[in-house]
Coordinates of C-alpha atoms in Angstrom, one line a residue:
M1 CA 9.8 -12.1 12.6
T2 CA 9.3 -8.7 11.8
Q3 CA 9.4 -6.7 8.7
V4 CA 8.8 -2.7 9.2
C5 CA 8.1 -1.1 6.2
G6 CA 8.0 2.2 5.8
P7 CA 7.8 5.8 6.2
L8 CA 3.8 5.3 5.2
F9 CA 0.7 6.4 6.0
G10 CA 1.6 10.4 6.7
G11 CA 4.9 9.1 9.1
M12 CA 3.8 6.3 10.2
E13 CA 5.0 2.6 9.6
L14 CA 3.6 -0.2 8.0
V15 CA 4.1 -3.8 10.7
Q16 CA 3.5 -7.0 9.0
I17 CA 3.2 -10.4 10.5
A18 CA 5.4 -12.1 8.1
L19 CA 6.1 -16.0 9.0
G20 CA 2.4 -15.4 11.4
S21 CA 4.2 -14.2 14.6
L22 CA 5.2 -11.2 16.2
S23 CA 7.9 -10.1 17.8
I24 CA 7.7 -6.7 20.2
P25 CA 10.3 -4.4 20.1
P26 CA 11.2 -3.9 24.5
A27 CA 9.5 -1.1 26.0
S28 CA 12.6 0.5 25.7
E29 CA 12.4 1.5 21.8
K30 CA 9.3 3.0 22.8
W31 CA 7.5 2.0 20.2
W32 CA 3.3 2.6 19.7
F33 CA 1.3 -0.7 18.7
G34 CA -2.0 -0.1 16.5
F35 CA -3.1 -3.5 18.5
P36 CA -4.7 -3.1 21.7
L37 CA -3.2 -3.4 25.3
G38 CA -5.3 -5.9 27.3
P39 CA -6.8 -4.7 30.7
S40 CA -3.0 -5.4 32.8
G41 CA -1.1 -3.4 30.1
T42 CA 0.6 -6.1 28.8
R43 CA 1.3 -6.8 24.5
S44 CA -0.3 -9.2 22.8
T45 CA -0.4 -10.8 19.3
E46 CA -3.3 -13.0 20.1
G47 CA -6.2 -12.9 17.4
Y48 CA -3.8 -12.2 14.4
S49 CA -3.0 -13.9 11.5
R50 CA -0.8 -14.2 8.7
G51 CA -0.7 -11.4 6.5
H52 CA -2.5 -8.8 8.9
A53 CA -1.1 -5.2 8.3
L54 CA -0.4 -2.7 11.5
W55 CA 0.4 0.5 12.1
C56 CA 2.4 1.4 14.8
A57 CA 4.8 4.9 15.6
P58 CA 8.3 5.4 16.9
M59 CA 6.9 7.4 20.2
T60 CA 9.1 10.0 20.2
E61 CA 10.9 11.4 23.2
H62 CA 8.9 14.6 25.2
V63 CA 9.6 15.7 28.7
A64 CA 7.6 14.6 31.4
E65 CA 6.2 16.4 34.0
P66 CA 6.4 16.2 37.5
A67 CA 3.6 14.2 38.8
A68 CA 2.4 16.9 40.9
L69 CA 1.6 18.8 38.3
T70 CA 0.5 15.7 36.0
E71 CA -2.0 15.0 38.9
E72 CA -2.8 18.8 39.5
L73 CA -4.1 20.1 35.8
R74 CA -6.0 16.1 35.9
W75 CA -9.5 17.4 36.9
L76 CA -8.8 20.8 36.1
G77 CA -11.5 21.7 33.7
A78 CA -11.4 23.6 29.9
G79 CA -12.5 27.1 31.1
A80 CA -9.9 27.3 34.0
T81 CA -6.8 25.6 31.9
A82 CA -7.5 28.4 29.5
A83 CA -8.1 31.1 32.2
R84 CA -4.5 29.9 33.8
V85 CA -2.9 30.1 30.2
R86 CA -3.8 33.8 29.1
A87 CA -2.5 34.9 32.5
G88 CA 1.0 33.4 32.3
E89 CA 0.6 31.1 35.2
L90 CA 0.7 27.9 33.0
T91 CA 2.1 27.9 29.6
P92 CA 0.5 26.0 26.5
R93 CA 3.9 23.4 26.9
Q94 CA 2.9 22.6 30.6
T95 CA -0.7 21.4 30.5
V96 CA 0.3 19.9 26.4
A97 CA 3.1 17.3 28.3
A98 CA 0.6 16.7 31.4
A99 CA -2.3 15.4 28.9
L100 CA 0.5 13.3 26.9
A101 CA 1.3 11.4 30.3
R102 CA -1.8 10.9 31.5
I103 CA -2.7 9.0 28.3
D104 CA 0.0 7.4 28.1
A105 CA -0.5 6.0 31.7
A106 CA -3.7 5.5 31.0
Q107 CA -4.3 4.2 28.0
P108 CA -2.9 0.1 29.0
S109 CA -6.1 0.3 31.4
L110 CA -8.7 2.4 28.9
N111 CA -7.2 1.8 25.6
A112 CA -8.8 5.3 25.0
F113 CA -6.9 6.0 22.5
I114 CA -5.8 4.6 18.3
R115 CA -3.5 7.7 17.9
I116 CA -1.5 10.0 20.2
R117 CA 1.0 13.5 18.4
H118 CA 3.8 12.7 21.6
A119 CA 5.8 15.5 19.5
Q120 CA 3.5 17.3 17.7
A121 CA 1.1 18.5 20.8
L122 CA 4.4 19.6 22.2
A123 CA 5.1 21.3 19.0
D124 CA 1.9 22.5 18.9
A125 CA 1.5 24.3 22.0
E126 CA 5.1 26.3 21.6
V127 CA 2.6 27.4 18.3
V128 CA 0.1 28.7 20.9
A129 CA 2.6 30.3 23.3
Q130 CA 3.7 32.7 20.4
R131 CA 0.4 33.3 19.6
L132 CA 0.0 34.4 23.2
A133 CA 2.9 36.7 23.4
A134 CA 1.3 38.3 20.0
G135 CA -1.3 39.6 21.5
E136 CA -4.1 37.1 20.6
F137 CA -7.1 36.2 22.7
L138 CA -7.5 32.5 22.5
P139 CA -10.8 31.5 24.8
L140 CA -9.2 27.5 24.5
A141 CA -6.1 28.7 25.6
G142 CA -3.3 25.7 25.5
V143 CA -6.9 23.0 26.1
P144 CA -5.8 19.2 25.2
I145 CA -8.5 17.7 23.2
A146 CA -8.3 15.1 22.4
V147 CA -10.6 13.6 18.3
K148 CA -13.0 11.0 17.8
D149 CA -11.0 8.4 14.8
E150 CA -14.2 9.4 12.5
V151 CA -12.5 13.4 12.0
D152 CA -10.2 14.2 9.1
Q153 CA -6.9 15.2 10.0
A154 CA -4.2 15.7 7.3
G155 CA -1.4 13.1 7.1
E156 CA -3.0 10.7 9.2
V157 CA -5.6 7.5 8.5
V158 CA -8.6 8.2 9.9
T159 CA -9.5 3.8 10.4
K160 CA -13.2 4.6 11.8
G161 CA -12.3 1.5 14.1
S162 CA -11.9 -0.9 10.6
Y163 CA -8.7 -2.5 8.9
A164 CA -10.6 -1.2 5.7
R165 CA -9.6 2.3 5.8
T166 CA -6.2 2.8 5.2
K167 CA -5.9 6.3 3.1
T168 CA -4.3 9.1 4.3
S169 CA -6.3 12.4 4.9
T170 CA -5.4 15.2 2.5
Q171 CA -6.5 17.7 4.9
D172 CA -8.3 18.9 7.9
A173 CA -11.9 18.4 8.7
E174 CA -13.6 22.0 9.2
V175 CA -13.4 21.5 13.4
L176 CA -10.3 21.2 13.0
R177 CA -9.3 24.7 12.0
L178 CA -12.0 25.8 14.8
I179 CA -10.5 24.4 18.2
Q180 CA -7.3 25.5 16.8
A181 CA -7.4 28.2 16.0
A182 CA -9.1 28.8 19.3
G183 CA -6.0 28.0 20.7
A184 CA -6.7 24.2 22.0
V185 CA -3.8 21.7 20.9
I186 CA -4.7 18.3 19.8
V187 CA -3.7 15.9 21.6
G188 CA -4.9 12.4 19.8
A189 CA -7.5 10.6 17.9
T190 CA -9.8 8.0 19.9
R191 CA -10.7 5.2 19.7
T192 CA -14.6 4.1 17.9
P193 CA -16.1 0.7 17.0
E194 CA -15.9 -0.3 13.2
F195 CA -17.3 2.7 11.5
C196 CA -19.2 4.0 14.2
L197 CA -21.9 1.9 13.8
F198 CA -22.1 0.9 17.4
P199 CA -22.9 1.5 21.1
F200 CA -20.2 0.4 22.6
T201 CA -16.3 0.5 21.5
E202 CA -15.0 -2.7 20.9
S203 CA -14.4 -4.0 17.3
D204 CA -11.0 -6.6 16.1
F205 CA -8.8 -3.6 14.9
G206 CA -9.0 -1.7 17.9
G207 CA -9.5 -4.1 20.6
Q208 CA -12.0 -2.8 24.0
T209 CA -12.1 0.6 25.2
R210 CA -13.3 0.5 29.2
N211 CA -15.6 2.7 30.9
P212 CA -12.8 4.2 33.4
W213 CA -16.5 4.0 36.0
D214 CA -15.9 0.1 35.7
L215 CA -13.3 -1.2 33.4
E216 CA -14.9 -4.6 33.1
R217 CA -17.5 -2.8 31.3
T218 CA -18.2 -0.5 28.1
P219 CA -18.4 3.3 27.8
G220 CA -20.5 3.0 25.3
G221 CA -20.1 4.0 21.5
S222 CA -19.2 5.2 19.3
S223 CA -17.7 8.1 20.7
G224 CA -16.8 5.9 23.4
G225 CA -12.7 6.2 23.1
S226 CA -13.7 10.4 23.3
A227 CA -16.2 10.2 26.6
A228 CA -13.8 7.3 28.6
A229 CA -10.8 9.7 28.1
V230 CA -12.6 13.0 29.5
A231 CA -14.3 10.8 32.3
A232 CA -11.1 9.7 33.3
G233 CA -9.4 12.6 33.6
V234 CA -7.2 11.9 31.0
V235 CA -8.2 15.5 28.7
P236 CA -10.3 18.3 29.4
L237 CA -12.1 18.4 26.2
A238 CA -12.8 15.8 23.4
L239 CA -14.6 15.6 19.8
G240 CA -17.0 13.4 19.1
G241 CA -19.9 12.4 16.7
D242 CA -23.9 11.8 17.0
G243 CA -25.7 9.4 14.5
G244 CA -27.9 8.1 16.7
G245 CA -26.3 8.3 20.2
S246 CA -23.4 8.0 20.0
I247 CA -22.2 11.7 22.0
R248 CA -25.5 11.0 24.4
A249 CA -25.5 6.9 25.0
P250 CA -21.3 7.4 26.3
A251 CA -21.8 10.5 28.0
A252 CA -24.6 8.8 30.4
W253 CA -22.8 6.0 30.9
C254 CA -19.7 7.7 31.7
G255 CA -20.8 10.3 34.1
L256 CA -20.4 13.3 31.5
P257 CA -22.9 16.3 30.2
G258 CA -23.4 15.3 26.1
L259 CA -24.9 17.7 23.9
M260 CA -25.8 16.4 20.5
P261 CA -26.4 19.5 19.2
T262 CA -29.3 20.1 16.0
P263 CA -27.4 18.1 12.9
G264 CA -26.9 20.7 10.4
S265 CA -25.4 23.0 13.3
V266 CA -21.5 22.0 13.2
S267 CA -20.1 22.3 9.7
T268 CA -18.8 18.2 8.4
A269 CA -16.4 20.2 6.1
P270 CA -14.2 19.1 3.8
G271 CA -17.3 16.2 3.7
G272 CA -20.4 16.0 2.9
E273 CA -23.4 15.2 5.7
F274 CA -22.8 11.9 7.2
W275 CA -25.6 9.2 8.0
T276 CA -28.2 11.1 5.5
G277 CA -27.9 13.7 7.1
M278 CA -28.8 12.6 11.0
A279 CA -25.2 12.7 12.3
V280 CA -23.5 15.7 13.4
L281 CA -20.7 16.3 15.2
G282 CA -20.0 17.5 18.9
G283 CA -18.3 16.6 22.5
F284 CA -17.6 16.1 25.7
A285 CA -16.3 18.2 28.7
R286 CA -17.3 17.7 32.4
S287 CA -19.3 20.3 32.9
I288 CA -22.1 22.2 31.5
A289 CA -19.9 25.8 31.4
D290 CA -17.1 24.1 29.4
T291 CA -19.6 22.2 26.9
A292 CA -21.1 25.3 26.2
L293 CA -17.2 26.9 26.4
L294 CA -17.0 24.4 23.3
Y295 CA -20.1 24.4 21.4
D296 CA -19.3 28.9 21.0
V297 CA -16.4 27.7 18.8
L298 CA -17.9 24.6 17.1
L299 CA -21.4 26.1 16.3
T300 CA -21.5 27.2 12.7
E301 CA -24.0 30.2 13.6
P302 CA -22.8 31.7 17.2
Q303 CA -25.4 31.2 20.3
E304 CA -23.1 32.8 23.2
L305 CA -23.0 29.9 25.1
A306 CA -20.9 30.3 27.7
A307 CA -22.7 33.7 28.9
A308 CA -26.1 32.1 28.7
V309 CA -25.1 29.4 31.1
A310 CA -24.0 32.1 33.1
G311 CA -27.0 33.1 33.7
A312 CA -30.9 31.6 35.1
P313 CA -32.6 30.2 31.7
P314 CA -36.0 31.3 31.4
V315 CA -39.1 29.6 33.0
V316 CA -39.9 26.8 30.3
R317 CA -43.1 23.5 30.3
V318 CA -41.4 20.2 30.3
G319 CA -42.9 17.2 29.4
H320 CA -42.1 14.0 31.7
S321 CA -42.1 10.8 29.9
M322 CA -41.0 7.1 29.5
D323 CA -42.1 6.5 25.5
R324 CA -39.7 6.3 23.2
A325 CA -40.1 5.1 19.6
V326 CA -39.1 0.8 19.1
D327 CA -39.0 -1.4 16.0
K328 CA -41.1 -4.6 16.1
P329 CA -38.3 -7.1 16.5
L330 CA -38.1 -5.5 20.6
P331 CA -41.8 -3.9 20.5
Q332 CA -41.6 -2.9 24.2
G333 CA -37.9 -2.1 23.7
G334 CA -37.2 -4.3 26.1
P335 CA -37.5 -3.1 29.9
I336 CA -36.4 0.5 31.8
E337 CA -34.1 -0.8 34.2
A338 CA -35.1 1.1 37.4
P339 CA -32.1 3.6 38.3
W340 CA -32.3 5.4 34.5
M341 CA -36.3 5.6 35.6
R342 CA -35.4 7.3 38.9
S343 CA -32.8 9.5 36.9
A344 CA -35.7 10.8 35.0
D345 CA -37.5 10.7 38.0
L346 CA -35.7 12.8 39.9
T347 CA -34.7 14.9 36.7
A348 CA -38.2 16.0 37.0
T349 CA -38.5 16.9 40.8
A350 CA -35.1 19.1 40.8
L351 CA -37.5 21.2 37.6
S352 CA -40.4 21.8 39.5
Q353 CA -38.6 22.8 42.6
L354 CA -36.2 24.9 40.4
G355 CA -39.4 26.7 39.3
H356 CA -40.3 25.1 35.7
D357 CA -43.8 23.7 35.0
V358 CA -43.1 19.8 35.1
Q359 CA -46.0 17.6 33.5
P360 CA -46.5 14.2 32.1
V361 CA -46.4 13.4 28.5
R362 CA -48.0 10.7 26.1
M363 CA -45.6 10.5 23.7
A364 CA -46.8 9.2 20.0
F365 CA -43.5 8.4 17.4
G366 CA -45.3 6.9 14.4
N367 CA -42.8 4.7 12.3
I368 CA -39.6 6.7 13.5
A369 CA -38.3 3.7 14.4
P370 CA -38.3 1.9 11.1
K371 CA -37.6 5.2 9.7
F372 CA -34.4 5.5 11.9
S373 CA -33.5 1.5 10.7
V374 CA -33.5 2.0 6.9
R375 CA -31.4 5.4 7.2
Y376 CA -28.9 3.4 9.5
L377 CA -28.6 0.4 7.2
V378 CA -28.3 2.4 4.5
S379 CA -25.5 4.5 6.0
A380 CA -23.8 1.7 7.0
A381 CA -23.7 0.1 3.2
D382 CA -22.5 3.3 2.2
D383 CA -19.1 3.1 4.7
V384 CA -18.6 -0.4 3.8
A385 CA -18.6 0.8 0.3
A386 CA -16.0 3.3 0.3
A387 CA -14.1 1.1 2.3
D388 CA -10.5 0.7 0.1
R389 CA -9.9 -3.0 1.6
P390 CA -13.2 -4.6 1.6
G391 CA -12.0 -8.1 2.3
A392 CA -10.5 -7.3 5.6
I393 CA -14.1 -5.5 6.8
G394 CA -15.3 -7.3 10.5
R395 CA -18.3 -9.2 10.4
E396 CA -21.2 -6.8 11.9
A397 CA -20.1 -4.6 9.5
R398 CA -20.9 -6.5 6.3
F399 CA -24.2 -8.4 8.2
L400 CA -25.4 -4.6 8.4
A401 CA -24.1 -3.2 4.4
R402 CA -26.3 -6.3 3.1
L403 CA -29.2 -5.4 5.4
G404 CA -28.3 -1.8 4.1
R405 CA -28.2 -2.7 0.0
R406 CA -31.8 -4.8 0.7
A407 CA -33.2 -1.4 2.6
R408 CA -32.4 1.3 0.2
R409 CA -35.4 0.5 -2.0
F410 CA -37.2 2.2 1.2
L411 CA -34.8 5.4 1.8
P412 CA -36.9 7.3 0.3
W413 CA -39.9 6.3 2.5
A414 CA -37.5 6.1 5.0
M415 CA -36.4 10.2 4.5
N416 CA -40.2 11.5 4.5
T417 CA -40.2 12.8 8.4
E418 CA -43.3 14.8 8.1
P419 CA -46.3 12.7 9.6
E420 CA -43.8 11.7 12.4
R421 CA -42.4 15.2 13.1
E422 CA -46.8 15.8 12.9
L423 CA -46.9 13.4 15.8
V424 CA -44.4 14.4 18.2
E425 CA -45.2 18.0 17.7
A426 CA -49.2 17.5 18.6
S427 CA -47.7 15.4 21.6
L428 CA -45.5 18.0 22.9
Q429 CA -48.3 20.9 22.6
G430 CA -47.9 23.0 24.7
F431 CA -44.1 21.8 25.8
D432 CA -41.4 23.6 25.5
V433 CA -38.8 20.2 26.4
L434 CA -39.7 16.6 26.6
L435 CA -37.2 15.3 29.8
T436 CA -36.9 10.9 29.5
P437 CA -34.1 8.9 30.6
T438 CA -31.1 9.1 28.1
M439 CA -30.8 4.6 28.5
P440 CA -33.0 1.8 29.7
C441 CA -30.1 -0.2 30.9
A442 CA -26.7 -0.1 32.6
P443 CA -22.9 -0.9 30.6
P444 CA -23.4 -3.9 29.2
P445 CA -19.7 -6.1 30.1
I446 CA -17.1 -5.6 28.0
G447 CA -16.8 -8.7 25.3
E448 CA -20.7 -9.3 25.0
R449 CA -20.4 -8.8 21.4
D450 CA -17.7 -11.5 21.2
G451 CA -19.3 -14.7 19.8
A452 CA -23.2 -13.1 19.2
R453 CA -24.2 -13.6 16.1
S454 CA -24.5 -9.5 14.4
I455 CA -28.4 -9.8 13.9
V456 CA -27.9 -10.0 18.1
T457 CA -25.2 -7.9 18.5
L458 CA -28.1 -5.1 16.3
L459 CA -31.2 -6.1 18.5
R460 CA -29.3 -5.3 21.4
A461 CA -27.8 -1.9 20.3
S462 CA -31.0 -1.4 19.0
R463 CA -33.1 -1.2 22.4
R464 CA -29.9 0.8 23.9
V465 CA -30.1 3.5 21.8
S466 CA -34.5 3.7 21.9
F467 CA -34.5 6.9 23.5
L468 CA -32.2 8.9 21.0
N469 CA -32.0 8.1 17.9
T470 CA -35.4 9.2 17.6
W471 CA -34.2 12.9 17.8
N472 CA -31.6 12.6 15.2
V473 CA -34.4 11.6 12.7
L474 CA -36.4 14.4 14.0
G475 CA -33.0 16.8 14.3
W476 CA -33.8 18.3 17.3
P477 CA -31.0 18.6 19.7
G478 CA -30.2 16.7 23.6
L479 CA -28.5 16.9 26.2
T480 CA -27.7 13.6 28.8
V481 CA -27.2 15.6 32.3
P482 CA -26.1 13.1 34.8
C483 CA -28.4 11.8 38.0
G484 CA -25.9 10.7 40.2
L485 CA -25.3 7.0 40.8
D486 CA -26.7 3.8 41.2
A487 CA -26.1 0.9 43.3
Q488 CA -23.1 -0.5 41.8
G489 CA -21.4 3.4 42.0
R490 CA -22.3 3.7 38.3
P491 CA -23.4 6.6 36.6
T492 CA -27.1 7.2 35.6
A493 CA -28.7 10.4 33.5
A494 CA -31.8 11.9 31.8
L495 CA -32.4 13.3 28.6
L496 CA -33.3 16.7 27.9
V497 CA -34.7 17.5 24.0
A498 CA -35.8 21.1 22.6
R499 CA -36.6 21.8 19.2
P500 CA -34.1 22.7 16.6
G501 CA -31.7 25.9 17.0
Q502 CA -32.6 25.6 21.0
E503 CA -28.6 24.2 22.8
R504 CA -28.8 27.4 23.8
L505 CA -32.2 26.5 26.7
L506 CA -31.1 23.0 27.3
L507 CA -27.2 23.9 28.7
Q508 CA -28.9 26.8 30.6
L509 CA -31.4 24.2 31.8
G510 CA -28.7 21.3 32.2
A511 CA -25.9 24.7 34.1
Q512 CA -29.5 25.1 36.3
L513 CA -29.4 21.8 37.2
E514 CA -25.8 21.0 38.1
Q515 CA -25.8 23.9 40.6
A516 CA -28.6 22.8 42.1
R517 CA -27.5 19.0 42.0
P518 CA -23.5 19.7 41.6
W519 CA -22.7 16.3 40.4
E520 CA -19.2 15.1 41.0
L521 CA -18.9 13.0 38.4
G522 CA -16.0 13.8 37.2
K523 CA -13.5 11.9 39.8
V524 CA -13.1 8.6 38.8
P525 CA -13.3 6.3 41.6
R526 CA -11.4 3.7 40.2

């Protein structure tokens, strides 16, 4: 028996499981439910008990684009899409309707989205068409874009992957204003793990988001829904965030370039800083040129990135290292799997062949790992404390919050990173860029967290981001660059890191590598 109460939450309805069972309306009624779909597309209430509240929204009818056009636009990048829209070869409605059709088709297998804006996206596309007719130049004209479910959107419940967040946002985040001002159309919100705390995208609330390269494995996290949607050709752009690897890790595991810009370089308004200043908003695309186009819109201080990546970078000195900051529970950080070591080695060879001076370097990191751990755990405690339904918080988040409350007394020590900054600067004296693997291993299988103790899940996560979280602590930007496939046909990647404010240099190097060894990783085989 189902009781539907609404309208609530800015146009969404609340479904209450009243008697311990839920009758699901037939597909002809076109309801979209907030609980996860299985890999086969079946709709199940397994795991939901009496009294749980689930969100759903009636799927407003939209005009389906011809299948041929939907597929033709699947791999068309953001820049090419915008150019064709500005030239009148495509309309914003066509590009958006095609993206909506791809989302609907992919959702049963990927589960990348928590909200799909069928009616509103088509209405927004008409507004873009009117602006173009009035003579506006829009760099992202008619480009469909997805938004990670941690970015405030007026009238929407931003859940961050948790049952515990039910309040409706009252205003748009500044990054949404920027992308819409540039002509992009928001088509939906993408899934995250609870409170964006893990490098996988699974939760009791949102189910399991899957990697389009291997549906039995995670796309990474916490921006896994965004990365999966872009990698699968569902949308050409998606927003994400990175507080410890959450852009660079899913980019690596999904075969995408992924830039974490300098923390503070992208506005977090109307909120304050994220995660004690370690986190920054950003996004995903399938090419360096489109990544540059997106960040030209997002960055507070313009760097003319799109123009820069069209030219050659300066010759730089690159330090090549397999060193990483690790904490005591994992004294060696676990092994680095051979395909990921090879990805960094191949990138070092390619950069050397392109004329750059590449030399091995040993890195010293001091207490970066424990300082990251303190700040991460305190941030988890803060996010949990801000939840409006504390009784609905998942077990892993509750565990991290308990650790964070104990760790808070060490926060002043953890916020002082000057000793570690001096060590890293000394290690990289004379070098412009550092090159390492992005990840130490392939993405773990879906469901690895199921039944695992929370401490085990935490230690596994720590190992997997051990090349990444150093740079959130220090505030240095990093770029994941795809490096081909491993023997199982899964993407691998390397990481380029530079000093604060050097996004331009990183993207120029990425563009040079992309041209020298074009990656066709955008076209997933599955």
